[in-house]
Coordinates of C-alpha atoms in Angstrom, one line a residue:
X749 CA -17.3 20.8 2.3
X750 CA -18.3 17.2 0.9
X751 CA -16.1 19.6 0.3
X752 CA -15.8 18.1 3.7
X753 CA -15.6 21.2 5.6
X754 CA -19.1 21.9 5.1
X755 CA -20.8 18.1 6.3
X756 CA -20.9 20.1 9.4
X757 CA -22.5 23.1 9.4
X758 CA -25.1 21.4 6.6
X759 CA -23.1 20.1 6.0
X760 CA -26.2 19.5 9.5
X761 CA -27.5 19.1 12.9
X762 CA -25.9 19.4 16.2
X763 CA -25.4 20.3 20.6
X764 CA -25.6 16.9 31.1
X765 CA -25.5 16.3 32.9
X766 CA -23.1 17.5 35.3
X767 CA -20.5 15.6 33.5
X768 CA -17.1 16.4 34.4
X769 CA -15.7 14.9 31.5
X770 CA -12.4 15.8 31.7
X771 CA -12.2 14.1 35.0
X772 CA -13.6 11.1 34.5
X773 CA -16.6 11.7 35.9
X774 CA -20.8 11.2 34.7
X775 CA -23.9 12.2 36.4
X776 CA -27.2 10.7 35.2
X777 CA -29.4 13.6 35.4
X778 CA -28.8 17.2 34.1
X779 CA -27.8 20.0 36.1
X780 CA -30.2 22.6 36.6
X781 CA -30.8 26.4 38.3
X782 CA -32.9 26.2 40.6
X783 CA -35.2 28.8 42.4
X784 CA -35.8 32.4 41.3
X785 CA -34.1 31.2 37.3
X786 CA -37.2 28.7 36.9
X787 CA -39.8 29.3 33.8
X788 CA -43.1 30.2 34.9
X789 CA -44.4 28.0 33.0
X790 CA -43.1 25.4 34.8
X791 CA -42.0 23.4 31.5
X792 CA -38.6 24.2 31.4
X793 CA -35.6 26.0 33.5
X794 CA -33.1 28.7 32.6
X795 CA -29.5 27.7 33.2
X796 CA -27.6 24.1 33.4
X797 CA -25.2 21.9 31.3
X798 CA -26.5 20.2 28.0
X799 CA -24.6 17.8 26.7
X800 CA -24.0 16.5 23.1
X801 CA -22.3 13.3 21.6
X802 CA -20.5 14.9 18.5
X803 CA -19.7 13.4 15.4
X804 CA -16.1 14.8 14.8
X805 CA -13.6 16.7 17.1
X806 CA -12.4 19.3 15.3
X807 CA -8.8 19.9 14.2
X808 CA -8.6 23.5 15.2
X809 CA -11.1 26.1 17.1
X810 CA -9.7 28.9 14.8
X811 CA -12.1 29.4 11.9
X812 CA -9.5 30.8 9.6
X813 CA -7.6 27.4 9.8
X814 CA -9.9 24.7 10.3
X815 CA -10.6 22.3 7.7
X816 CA -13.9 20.9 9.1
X817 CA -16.6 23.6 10.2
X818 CA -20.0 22.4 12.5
X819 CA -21.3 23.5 15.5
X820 CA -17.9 21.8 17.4
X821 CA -16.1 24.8 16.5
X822 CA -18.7 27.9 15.2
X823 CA -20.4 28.7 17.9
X824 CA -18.4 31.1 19.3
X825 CA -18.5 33.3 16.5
X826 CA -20.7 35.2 14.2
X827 CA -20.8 36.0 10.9
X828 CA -21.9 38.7 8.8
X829 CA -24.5 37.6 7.7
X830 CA -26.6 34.9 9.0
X831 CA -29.5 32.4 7.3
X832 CA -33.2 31.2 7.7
X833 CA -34.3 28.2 8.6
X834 CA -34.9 27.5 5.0
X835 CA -31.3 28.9 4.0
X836 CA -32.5 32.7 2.8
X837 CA -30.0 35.2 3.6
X838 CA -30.8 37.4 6.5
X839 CA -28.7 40.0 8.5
X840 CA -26.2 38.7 11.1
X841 CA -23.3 40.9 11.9
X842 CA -24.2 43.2 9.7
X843 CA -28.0 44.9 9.6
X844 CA -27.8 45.4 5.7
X845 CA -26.0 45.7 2.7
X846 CA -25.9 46.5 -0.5
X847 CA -24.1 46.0 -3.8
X848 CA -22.2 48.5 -6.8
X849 CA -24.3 48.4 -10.4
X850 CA -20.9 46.5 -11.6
X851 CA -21.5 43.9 -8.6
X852 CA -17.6 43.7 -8.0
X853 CA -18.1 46.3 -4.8
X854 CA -20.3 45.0 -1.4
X855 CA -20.9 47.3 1.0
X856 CA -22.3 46.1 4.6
X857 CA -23.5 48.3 7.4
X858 CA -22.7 46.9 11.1
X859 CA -24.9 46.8 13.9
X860 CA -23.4 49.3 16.9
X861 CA -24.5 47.1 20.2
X862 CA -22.2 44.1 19.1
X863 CA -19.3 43.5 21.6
X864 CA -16.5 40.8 21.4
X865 CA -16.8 38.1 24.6
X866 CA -13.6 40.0 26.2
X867 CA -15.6 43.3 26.0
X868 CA -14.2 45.3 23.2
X869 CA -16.8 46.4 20.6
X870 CA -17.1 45.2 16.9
X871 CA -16.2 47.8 14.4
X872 CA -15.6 47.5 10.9
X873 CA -11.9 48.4 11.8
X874 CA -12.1 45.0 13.5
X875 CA -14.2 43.3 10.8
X876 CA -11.8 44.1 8.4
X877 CA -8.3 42.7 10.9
X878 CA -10.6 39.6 10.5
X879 CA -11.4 39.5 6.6
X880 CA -7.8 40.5 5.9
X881 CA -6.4 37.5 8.3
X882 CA -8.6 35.4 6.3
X883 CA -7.2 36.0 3.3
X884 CA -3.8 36.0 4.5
X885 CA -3.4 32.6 6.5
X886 CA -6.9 30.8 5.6
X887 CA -5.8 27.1 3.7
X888 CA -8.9 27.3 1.9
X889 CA -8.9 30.6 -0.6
X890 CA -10.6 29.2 -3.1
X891 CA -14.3 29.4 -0.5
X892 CA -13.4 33.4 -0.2
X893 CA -13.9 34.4 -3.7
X894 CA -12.0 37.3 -5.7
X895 CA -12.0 39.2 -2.7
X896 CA -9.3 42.3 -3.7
X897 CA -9.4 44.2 -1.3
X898 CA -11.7 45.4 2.3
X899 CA -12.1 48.8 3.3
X900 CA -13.2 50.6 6.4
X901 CA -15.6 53.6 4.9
X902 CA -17.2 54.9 8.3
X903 CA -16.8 53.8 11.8
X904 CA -19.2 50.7 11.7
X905 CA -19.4 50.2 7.1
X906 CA -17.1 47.7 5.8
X907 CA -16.9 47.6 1.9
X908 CA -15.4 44.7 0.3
X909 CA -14.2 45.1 -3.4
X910 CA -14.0 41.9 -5.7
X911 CA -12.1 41.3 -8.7
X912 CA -15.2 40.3 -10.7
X913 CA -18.7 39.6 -10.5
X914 CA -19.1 37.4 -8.0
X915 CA -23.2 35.9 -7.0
X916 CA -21.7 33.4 -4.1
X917 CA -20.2 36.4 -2.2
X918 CA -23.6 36.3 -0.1
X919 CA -23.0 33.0 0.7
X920 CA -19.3 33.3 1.8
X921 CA -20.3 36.6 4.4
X922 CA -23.0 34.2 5.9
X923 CA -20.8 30.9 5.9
X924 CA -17.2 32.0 6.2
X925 CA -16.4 35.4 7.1
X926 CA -16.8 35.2 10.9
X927 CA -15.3 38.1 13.0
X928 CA -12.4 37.6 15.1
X929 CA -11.4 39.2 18.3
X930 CA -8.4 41.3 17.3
X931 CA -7.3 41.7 20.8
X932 CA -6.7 37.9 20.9
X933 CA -5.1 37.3 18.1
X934 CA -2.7 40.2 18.5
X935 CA -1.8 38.6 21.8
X936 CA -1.8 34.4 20.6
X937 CA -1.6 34.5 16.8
X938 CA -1.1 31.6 15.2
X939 CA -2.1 29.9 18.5
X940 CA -5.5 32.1 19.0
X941 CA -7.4 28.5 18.1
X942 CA -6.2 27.6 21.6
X943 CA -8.2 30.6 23.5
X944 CA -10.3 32.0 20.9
X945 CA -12.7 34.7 21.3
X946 CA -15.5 36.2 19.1
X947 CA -18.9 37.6 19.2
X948 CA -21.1 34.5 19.1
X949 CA -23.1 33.1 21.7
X950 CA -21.0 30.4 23.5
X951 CA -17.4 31.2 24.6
X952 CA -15.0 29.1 24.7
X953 CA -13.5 27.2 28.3
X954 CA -12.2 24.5 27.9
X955 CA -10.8 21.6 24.8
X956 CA -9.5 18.3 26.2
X957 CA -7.9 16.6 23.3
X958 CA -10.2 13.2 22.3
X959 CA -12.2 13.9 25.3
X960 CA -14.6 16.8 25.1
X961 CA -14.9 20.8 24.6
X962 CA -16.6 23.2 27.0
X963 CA -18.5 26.3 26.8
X964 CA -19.9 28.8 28.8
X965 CA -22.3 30.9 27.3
X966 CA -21.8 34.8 26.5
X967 CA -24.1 36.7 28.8
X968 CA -23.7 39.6 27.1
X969 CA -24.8 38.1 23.8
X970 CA -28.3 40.3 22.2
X971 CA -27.6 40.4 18.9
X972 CA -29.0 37.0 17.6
X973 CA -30.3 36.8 13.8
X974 CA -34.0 36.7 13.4
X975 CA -33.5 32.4 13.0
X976 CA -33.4 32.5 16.8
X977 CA -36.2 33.3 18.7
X978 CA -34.9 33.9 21.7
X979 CA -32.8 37.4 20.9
X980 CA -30.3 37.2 24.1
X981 CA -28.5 35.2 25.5
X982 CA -28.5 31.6 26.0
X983 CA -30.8 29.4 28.8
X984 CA -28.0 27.3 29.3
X985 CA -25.1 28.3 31.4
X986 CA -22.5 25.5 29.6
X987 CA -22.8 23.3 26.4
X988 CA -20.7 20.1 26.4
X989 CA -19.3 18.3 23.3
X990 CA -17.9 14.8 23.9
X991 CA -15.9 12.7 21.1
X992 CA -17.4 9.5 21.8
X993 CA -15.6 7.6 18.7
X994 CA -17.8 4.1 19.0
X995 CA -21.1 4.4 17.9
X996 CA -23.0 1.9 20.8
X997 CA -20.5 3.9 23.4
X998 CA -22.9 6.9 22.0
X999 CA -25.6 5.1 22.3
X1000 CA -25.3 3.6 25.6
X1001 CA -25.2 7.5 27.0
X1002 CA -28.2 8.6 25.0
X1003 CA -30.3 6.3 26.5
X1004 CA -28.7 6.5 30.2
X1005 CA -29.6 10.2 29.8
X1006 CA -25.6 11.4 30.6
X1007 CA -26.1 13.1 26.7
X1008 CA -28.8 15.1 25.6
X1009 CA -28.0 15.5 21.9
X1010 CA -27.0 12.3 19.8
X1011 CA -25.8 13.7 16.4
X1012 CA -25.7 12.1 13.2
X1013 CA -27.0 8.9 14.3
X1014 CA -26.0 5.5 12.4
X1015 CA -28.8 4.4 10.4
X1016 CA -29.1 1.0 12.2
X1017 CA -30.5 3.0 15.4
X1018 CA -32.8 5.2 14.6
X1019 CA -36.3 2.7 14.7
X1020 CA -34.6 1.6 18.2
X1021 CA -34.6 5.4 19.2
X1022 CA -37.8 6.8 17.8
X1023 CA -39.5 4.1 20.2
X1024 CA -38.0 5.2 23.5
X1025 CA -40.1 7.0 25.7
X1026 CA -38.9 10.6 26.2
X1027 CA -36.9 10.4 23.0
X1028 CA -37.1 12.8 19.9
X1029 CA -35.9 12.4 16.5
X1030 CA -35.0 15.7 14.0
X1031 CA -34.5 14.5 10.4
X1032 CA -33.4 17.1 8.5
X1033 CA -32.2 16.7 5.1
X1034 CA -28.5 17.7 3.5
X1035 CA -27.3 20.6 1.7
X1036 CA -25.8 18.1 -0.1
X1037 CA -25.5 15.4 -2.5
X1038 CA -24.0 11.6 -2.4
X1039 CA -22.4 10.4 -5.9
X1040 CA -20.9 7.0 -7.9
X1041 CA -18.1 9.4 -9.6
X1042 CA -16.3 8.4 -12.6
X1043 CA -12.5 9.6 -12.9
X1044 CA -13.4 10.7 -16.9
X1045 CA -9.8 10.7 -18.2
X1046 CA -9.8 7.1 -17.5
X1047 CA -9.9 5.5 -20.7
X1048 CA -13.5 3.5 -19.7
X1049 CA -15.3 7.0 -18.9
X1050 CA -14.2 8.8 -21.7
X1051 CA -17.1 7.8 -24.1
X1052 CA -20.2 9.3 -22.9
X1053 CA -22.3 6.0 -24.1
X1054 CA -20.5 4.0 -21.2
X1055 CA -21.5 6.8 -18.8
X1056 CA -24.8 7.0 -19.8
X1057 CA -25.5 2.8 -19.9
X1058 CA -23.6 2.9 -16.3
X1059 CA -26.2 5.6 -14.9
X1060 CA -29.2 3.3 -16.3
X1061 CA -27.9 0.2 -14.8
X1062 CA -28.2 1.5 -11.4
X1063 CA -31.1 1.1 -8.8
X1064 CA -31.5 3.4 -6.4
X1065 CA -34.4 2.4 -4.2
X1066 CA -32.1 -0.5 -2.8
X1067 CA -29.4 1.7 -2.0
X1068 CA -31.8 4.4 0.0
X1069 CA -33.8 1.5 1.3
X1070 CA -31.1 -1.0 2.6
X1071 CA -27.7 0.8 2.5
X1072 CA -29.4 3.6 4.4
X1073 CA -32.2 2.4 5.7
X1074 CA -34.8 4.5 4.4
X1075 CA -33.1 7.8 5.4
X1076 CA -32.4 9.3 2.2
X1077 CA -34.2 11.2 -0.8
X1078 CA -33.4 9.3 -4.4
X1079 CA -32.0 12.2 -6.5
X1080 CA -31.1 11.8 -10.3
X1081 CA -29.7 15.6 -11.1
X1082 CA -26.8 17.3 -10.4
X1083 CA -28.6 19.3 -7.0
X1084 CA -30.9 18.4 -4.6
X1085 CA -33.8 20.3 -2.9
X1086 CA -32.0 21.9 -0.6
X1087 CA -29.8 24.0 -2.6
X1088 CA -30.6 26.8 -4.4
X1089 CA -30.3 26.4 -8.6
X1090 CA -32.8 22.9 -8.0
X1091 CA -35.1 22.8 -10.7
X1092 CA -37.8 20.1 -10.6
X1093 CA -37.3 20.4 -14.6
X1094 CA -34.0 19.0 -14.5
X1095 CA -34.7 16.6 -11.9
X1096 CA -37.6 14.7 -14.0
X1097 CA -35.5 15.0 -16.9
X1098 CA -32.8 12.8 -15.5
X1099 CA -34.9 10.8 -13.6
X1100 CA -36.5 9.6 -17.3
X1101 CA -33.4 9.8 -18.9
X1102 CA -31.6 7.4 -16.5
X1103 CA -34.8 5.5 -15.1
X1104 CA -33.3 2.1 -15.0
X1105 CA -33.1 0.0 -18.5
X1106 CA -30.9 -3.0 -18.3
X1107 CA -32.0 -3.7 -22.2
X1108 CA -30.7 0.1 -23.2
X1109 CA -27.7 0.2 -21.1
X1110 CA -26.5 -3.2 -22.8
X1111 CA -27.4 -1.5 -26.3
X1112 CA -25.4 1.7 -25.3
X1113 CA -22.2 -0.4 -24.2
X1114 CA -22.7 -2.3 -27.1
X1115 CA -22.6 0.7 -29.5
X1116 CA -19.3 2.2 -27.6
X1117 CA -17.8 -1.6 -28.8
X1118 CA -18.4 -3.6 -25.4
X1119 CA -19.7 -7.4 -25.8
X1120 CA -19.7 -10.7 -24.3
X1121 CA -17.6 -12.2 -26.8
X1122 CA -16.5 -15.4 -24.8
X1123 CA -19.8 -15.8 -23.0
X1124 CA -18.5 -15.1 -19.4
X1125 CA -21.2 -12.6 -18.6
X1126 CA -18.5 -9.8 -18.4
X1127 CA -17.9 -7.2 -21.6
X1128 CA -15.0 -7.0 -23.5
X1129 CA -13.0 -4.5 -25.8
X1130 CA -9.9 -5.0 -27.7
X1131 CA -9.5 -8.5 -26.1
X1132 CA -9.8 -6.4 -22.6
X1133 CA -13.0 -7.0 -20.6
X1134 CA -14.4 -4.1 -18.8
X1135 CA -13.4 -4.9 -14.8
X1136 CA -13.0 -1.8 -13.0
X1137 CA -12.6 -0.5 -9.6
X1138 CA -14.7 1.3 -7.2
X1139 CA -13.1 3.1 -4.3
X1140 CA -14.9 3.8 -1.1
X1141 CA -13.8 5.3 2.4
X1142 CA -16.0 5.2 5.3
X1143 CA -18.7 2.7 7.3
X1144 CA -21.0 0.1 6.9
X1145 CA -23.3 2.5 4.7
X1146 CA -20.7 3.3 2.0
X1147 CA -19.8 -0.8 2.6
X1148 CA -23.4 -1.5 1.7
X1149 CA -23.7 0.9 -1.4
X1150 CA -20.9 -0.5 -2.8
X1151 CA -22.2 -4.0 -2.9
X1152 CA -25.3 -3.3 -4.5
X1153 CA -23.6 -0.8 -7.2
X1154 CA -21.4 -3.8 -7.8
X1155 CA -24.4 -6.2 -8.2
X1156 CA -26.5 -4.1 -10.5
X1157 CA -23.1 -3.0 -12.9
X1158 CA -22.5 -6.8 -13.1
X1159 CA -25.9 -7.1 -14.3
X1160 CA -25.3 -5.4 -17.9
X1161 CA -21.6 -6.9 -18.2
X1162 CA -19.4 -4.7 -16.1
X1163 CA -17.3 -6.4 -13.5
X1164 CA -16.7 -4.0 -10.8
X1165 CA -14.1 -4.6 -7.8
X1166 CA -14.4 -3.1 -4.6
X1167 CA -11.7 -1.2 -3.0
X1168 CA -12.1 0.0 0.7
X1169 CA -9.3 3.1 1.7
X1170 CA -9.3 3.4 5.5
X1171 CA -8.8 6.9 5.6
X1172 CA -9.5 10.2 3.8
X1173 CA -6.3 11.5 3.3
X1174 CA -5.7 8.2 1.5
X1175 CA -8.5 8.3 -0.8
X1176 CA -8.3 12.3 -1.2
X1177 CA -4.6 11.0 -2.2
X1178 CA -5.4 9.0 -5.1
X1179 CA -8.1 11.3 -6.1
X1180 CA -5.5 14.2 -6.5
X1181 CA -3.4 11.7 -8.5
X1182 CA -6.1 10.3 -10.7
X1183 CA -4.9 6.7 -9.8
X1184 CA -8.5 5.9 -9.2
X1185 CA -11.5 5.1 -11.5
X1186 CA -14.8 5.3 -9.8
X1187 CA -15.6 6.3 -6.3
X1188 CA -18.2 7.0 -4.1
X1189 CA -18.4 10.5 -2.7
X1190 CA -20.4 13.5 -1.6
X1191 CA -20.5 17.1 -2.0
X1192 CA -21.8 19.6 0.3
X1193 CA -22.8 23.3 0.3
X1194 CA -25.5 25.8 0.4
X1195 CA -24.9 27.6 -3.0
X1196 CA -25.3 25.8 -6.5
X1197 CA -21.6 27.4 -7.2
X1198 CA -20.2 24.2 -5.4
X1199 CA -20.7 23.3 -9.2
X1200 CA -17.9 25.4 -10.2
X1201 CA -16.1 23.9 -7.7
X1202 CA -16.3 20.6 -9.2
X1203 CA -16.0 21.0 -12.2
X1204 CA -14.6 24.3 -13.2
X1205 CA -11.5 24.7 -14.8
X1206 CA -9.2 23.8 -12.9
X1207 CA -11.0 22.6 -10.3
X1208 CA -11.7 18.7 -11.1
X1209 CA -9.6 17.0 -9.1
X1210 CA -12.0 14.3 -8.6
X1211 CA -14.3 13.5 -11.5
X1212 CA -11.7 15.3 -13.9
X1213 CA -14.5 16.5 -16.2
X1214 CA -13.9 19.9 -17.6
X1215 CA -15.1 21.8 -20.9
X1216 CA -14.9 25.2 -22.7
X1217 CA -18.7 24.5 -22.9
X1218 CA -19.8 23.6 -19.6
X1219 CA -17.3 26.5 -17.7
X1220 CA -19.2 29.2 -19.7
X1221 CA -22.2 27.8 -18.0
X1222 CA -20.9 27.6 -15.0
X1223 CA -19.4 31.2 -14.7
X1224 CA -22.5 33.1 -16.3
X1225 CA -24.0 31.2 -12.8
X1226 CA -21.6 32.8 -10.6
X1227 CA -21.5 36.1 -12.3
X1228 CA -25.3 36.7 -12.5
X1229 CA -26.3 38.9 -9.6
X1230 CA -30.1 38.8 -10.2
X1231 CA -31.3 36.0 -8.1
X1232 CA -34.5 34.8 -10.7
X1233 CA -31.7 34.5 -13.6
X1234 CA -28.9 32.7 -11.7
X1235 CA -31.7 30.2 -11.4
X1236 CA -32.4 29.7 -15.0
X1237 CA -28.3 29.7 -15.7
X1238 CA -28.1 27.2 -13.1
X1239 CA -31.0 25.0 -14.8
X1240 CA -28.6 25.3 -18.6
X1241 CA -25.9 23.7 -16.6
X1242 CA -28.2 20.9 -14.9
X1243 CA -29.4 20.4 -18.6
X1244 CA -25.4 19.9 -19.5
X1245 CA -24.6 17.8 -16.6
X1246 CA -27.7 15.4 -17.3
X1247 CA -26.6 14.8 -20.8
X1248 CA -23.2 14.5 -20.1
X1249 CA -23.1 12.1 -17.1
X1250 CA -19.8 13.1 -16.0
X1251 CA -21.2 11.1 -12.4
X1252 CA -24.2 9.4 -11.0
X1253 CA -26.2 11.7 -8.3
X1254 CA -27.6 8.9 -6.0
X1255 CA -29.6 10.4 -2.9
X1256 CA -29.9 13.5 -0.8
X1257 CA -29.3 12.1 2.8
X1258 CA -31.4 12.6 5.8
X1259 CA -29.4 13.6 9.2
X1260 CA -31.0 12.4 12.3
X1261 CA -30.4 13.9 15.4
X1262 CA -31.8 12.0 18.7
X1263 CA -32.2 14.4 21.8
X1264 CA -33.8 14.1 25.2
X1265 CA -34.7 15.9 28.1
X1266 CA -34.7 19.6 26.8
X1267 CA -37.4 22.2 25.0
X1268 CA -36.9 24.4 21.9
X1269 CA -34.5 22.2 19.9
X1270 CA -34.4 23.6 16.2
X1271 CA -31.9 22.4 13.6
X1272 CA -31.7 22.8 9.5
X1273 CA -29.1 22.4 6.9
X1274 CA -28.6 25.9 6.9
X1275 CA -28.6 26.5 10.1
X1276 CA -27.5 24.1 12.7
X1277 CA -29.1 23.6 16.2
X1278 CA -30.0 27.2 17.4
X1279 CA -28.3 27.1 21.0
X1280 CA -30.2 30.6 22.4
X1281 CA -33.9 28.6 22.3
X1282 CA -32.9 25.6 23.8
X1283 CA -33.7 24.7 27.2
X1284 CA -33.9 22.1 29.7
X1285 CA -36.8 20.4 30.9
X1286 CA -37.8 20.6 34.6
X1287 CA -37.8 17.8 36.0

């Protein structure tokens, strides 16, 4: 999302040369159209190939069955509705909307001019084909909501009727329910993710496996949200993603100029970037939040004294200054800034609660019957001392964190041994089991539900922390339509959380995104780049 789906569109910031990827060959200098498409303004041209070193290739180009969503795979479609800059919710798909007094029924008027990239219009007939594929085929039900049933009530309003309350349904028409071409998955079904056609503004050419994907952009696109200034079209005529897997491969093409758009760039480059001429750097930070999580029906986690003592033994300027290199935000409570539900109440609350206290941590172990009887530096209980593992998966950064966390634990008695998975299926594996004890992990999503889906009933398959008490919290959040009390529900369950200790929120990271040689680049958690302002430079 992170609920690892989500790292992406945050989750998060993406988007030639004339490269002809596919064939093996690079050119060093854009392509541009020349003549009568230049820019008065002599800054910038319409037209040419951009080119961007993506993070991840995704699995699928058909929304309804990817696991991983970013700007890879989302581009060709839209959604209902769209966001700000900021994350507001703003009309997309659909001009307006509006919802019953019970809040179970959404209704959503369409705009007319919208047409799919093969040239049939949008009508809620066809919005509706999409919703109800969704919820027929989509791996992932649990991000649509209690969704009963959809319902065409005139020839451009869709109304959708839910179960229940539901406040997040906002948030799954502008981040899930994009609109399919019904034409095209009449005629490729299950294989639509292999020519797929919507109503955004790139269309889809061309997917080399491991090598690249292609588009063109949709010239008949005029229906951009209000996030875009540029209400049309696309400059560009093609946008390039390439899977460069080795991170100085990626960086060797940034700086020969064969890639515009160097995404999520390793921490170790960025002070080398930000001092090359021509460069610019986008830091934008997460809808998101990285973790140290305890698996709490392990016996060690299950007294909320060790929790506590563990949250106060740990330091988190070293981990944001060293493991990632300055490009992070410390957080101490259970959301950051850039989701809704953060309240700078709860987050100074934590952050004295947990400001770091060897002395108290000791005491609080000491109380839940953990000493240094033998004098070895390391706790002990019952004749067992307190040695436990921490799990990781991932790079150098996660590498780093984990060495310091192990330092600092060590500090107040606990002995902590690293364990590095190679893979995520692996560690989601042992996660699902509850064969591991602590991990390091991250969460990712632009509505403070993704709380629910941690730890709701049910749902903690992970941190395995669930309560009649902290549920109730959690669903009056979900179930309160009225924005300014949501809120205040969501601060009762950050008060809970912080007192509970079920994890230890670390840092809020900060995505940097290199690019070069083009005009009108604008990116944002909730967002992503937006592909109709962005233009090349003359040169």
């Amino acid at each position: 999302m992170m609920l690892r789906f989500y790292r992406f569109k945050q989750w998060i910031s993406l988007l030639l040369v004339t490269v002809v990827f596919l064939a093996g060959c690079t050119s060093s200098t854009p392509s541009q159209t020349n003549g009568e498409n230049d820019q008065s303004s002599g800054k910038a041209s319409v037209g040419g190939t951009i080119v961007i070193a993506a993070p991840t290739e995704p699995d699928t180009m058909d929304m309804h069955l990817t696991a991983w969503y970013d700007d890879a795979n989302t581009r060709i479609y839209d959604f209902l509705l769209a966001r700000s800059e900021t994350g507001k919710i703003i009309p997309g798909l659909a001009q307006s909307y509006s919802v019953s007094d019970d809040g179970k029924a959404w209704t959503f008027q369409l705009r007319k001019d919208v047409t799919f990239q093969s040239g049939a219009p949008m009508t809620a007939e066809t919005v509706k084909l999409s919703i109800d594929r969704c919820l027929k085929i989509c791996p992932d039900k649990l991000m649509l909501g209690p969704i009963e049933k959809v319902e065409v009530s005139g020839p451009y309003t869709v109304k959708i009727t839910l179960t229940e309350k539901y406040a997040p349904f906002l948030t799954i028409a502008a981040d899930f329910l994009a609109v399919l071409d019904p034409a095209r998955v009449d005629e490729l079904g299950d294989k639509f993710g292999n020519n797929p056609s919507a109503t955004g503004p790139l269309v889809f050419h061309e997917k080399v496996r491991g090598a690249s994907l292609t588009y063109k952009l949709n010239k008949a696109y005029k229906w951009s949200p209000d996030n875009a200034e540029n209400k049309g079209a696309p400059y560009l005529d093609e946008v390039v993603f390439r899977f460069i897997k080795d991170d100085d491969t990626k960086m060797l093409e940034f700086k020969k100029g064969t890639v515009q758009i160097f995404q999520q760039v390793p921490t170790n480059y960025v002070n080398e970037l930000e001092n090359l001429p021509g460069v610019e750097i986008s830091k934008t930070l997460e809808a998101g939040l990285n973790y140290l999580g305890f698996n709490n029906k392990n016996p060690y986690f299950q007294d909320v004294r060790v929790r506590q003592a563990i949250a106060m033994a740990v330091d988190r300027t070293p981990i944001v200054q060293y493991a990632m290199s300055g490009l992070a935000k410390p957080i101490h409570g259970p959301l950051p800034t850039t989701i809704p539900g953060y309240s700078q109440k709860i987050e100074d609350m934590a952050k004295e609660m947990y400001k770091r206290d060897i002395t108290k941590s000791k005491q609080l172990l000491a109380e839940a019957g953990w000493m240094d009887t033998n004098g070895d530096g390391i706790l002990e209980k019952n004749g067992e001392p307190f040695s436990t593992e921490l799990m990781i998966e991932g790079g150098t950064e996660k590498q780093k964190m984990a060495v310091i966390l192990q330092s600092q634990l060590k500090e107040v008695g606990i002995d902590v041994k690293i364990t590095s998975v190679t893979d995520w299926l692996t560690f989601r594996d042992r996660m699902a089991k509850g064969t591991h004890e602590m991990f390091l992990n991250e969460y990712g999503w632009l509505d403070p539900d993704i709380l629910h889906l941690i730890f709701g009933k049910g749902n903690s398959t992970k941190l395995y922390f669930e309560t009649d008490e902290l549920e109730a919290l959690l669903s009056k959040g979900r179930q309160e339509i009225d924005e300014d009390r949501r809120m205040k529900a969501y601060e009762e369950v950050g008060d809970y959380l912080v007192k509970a200790s079920p994890w230890v929120p670390l840092y809020n990271r900060e995505t940097v995104t290199a690019y070069r040689d083009i005009e009108g680049f604008k990116s944002s958690a909730a967002t992503g780049v937006i592909f109709q302002d962005i233009q090349l430079k003359k040169k």
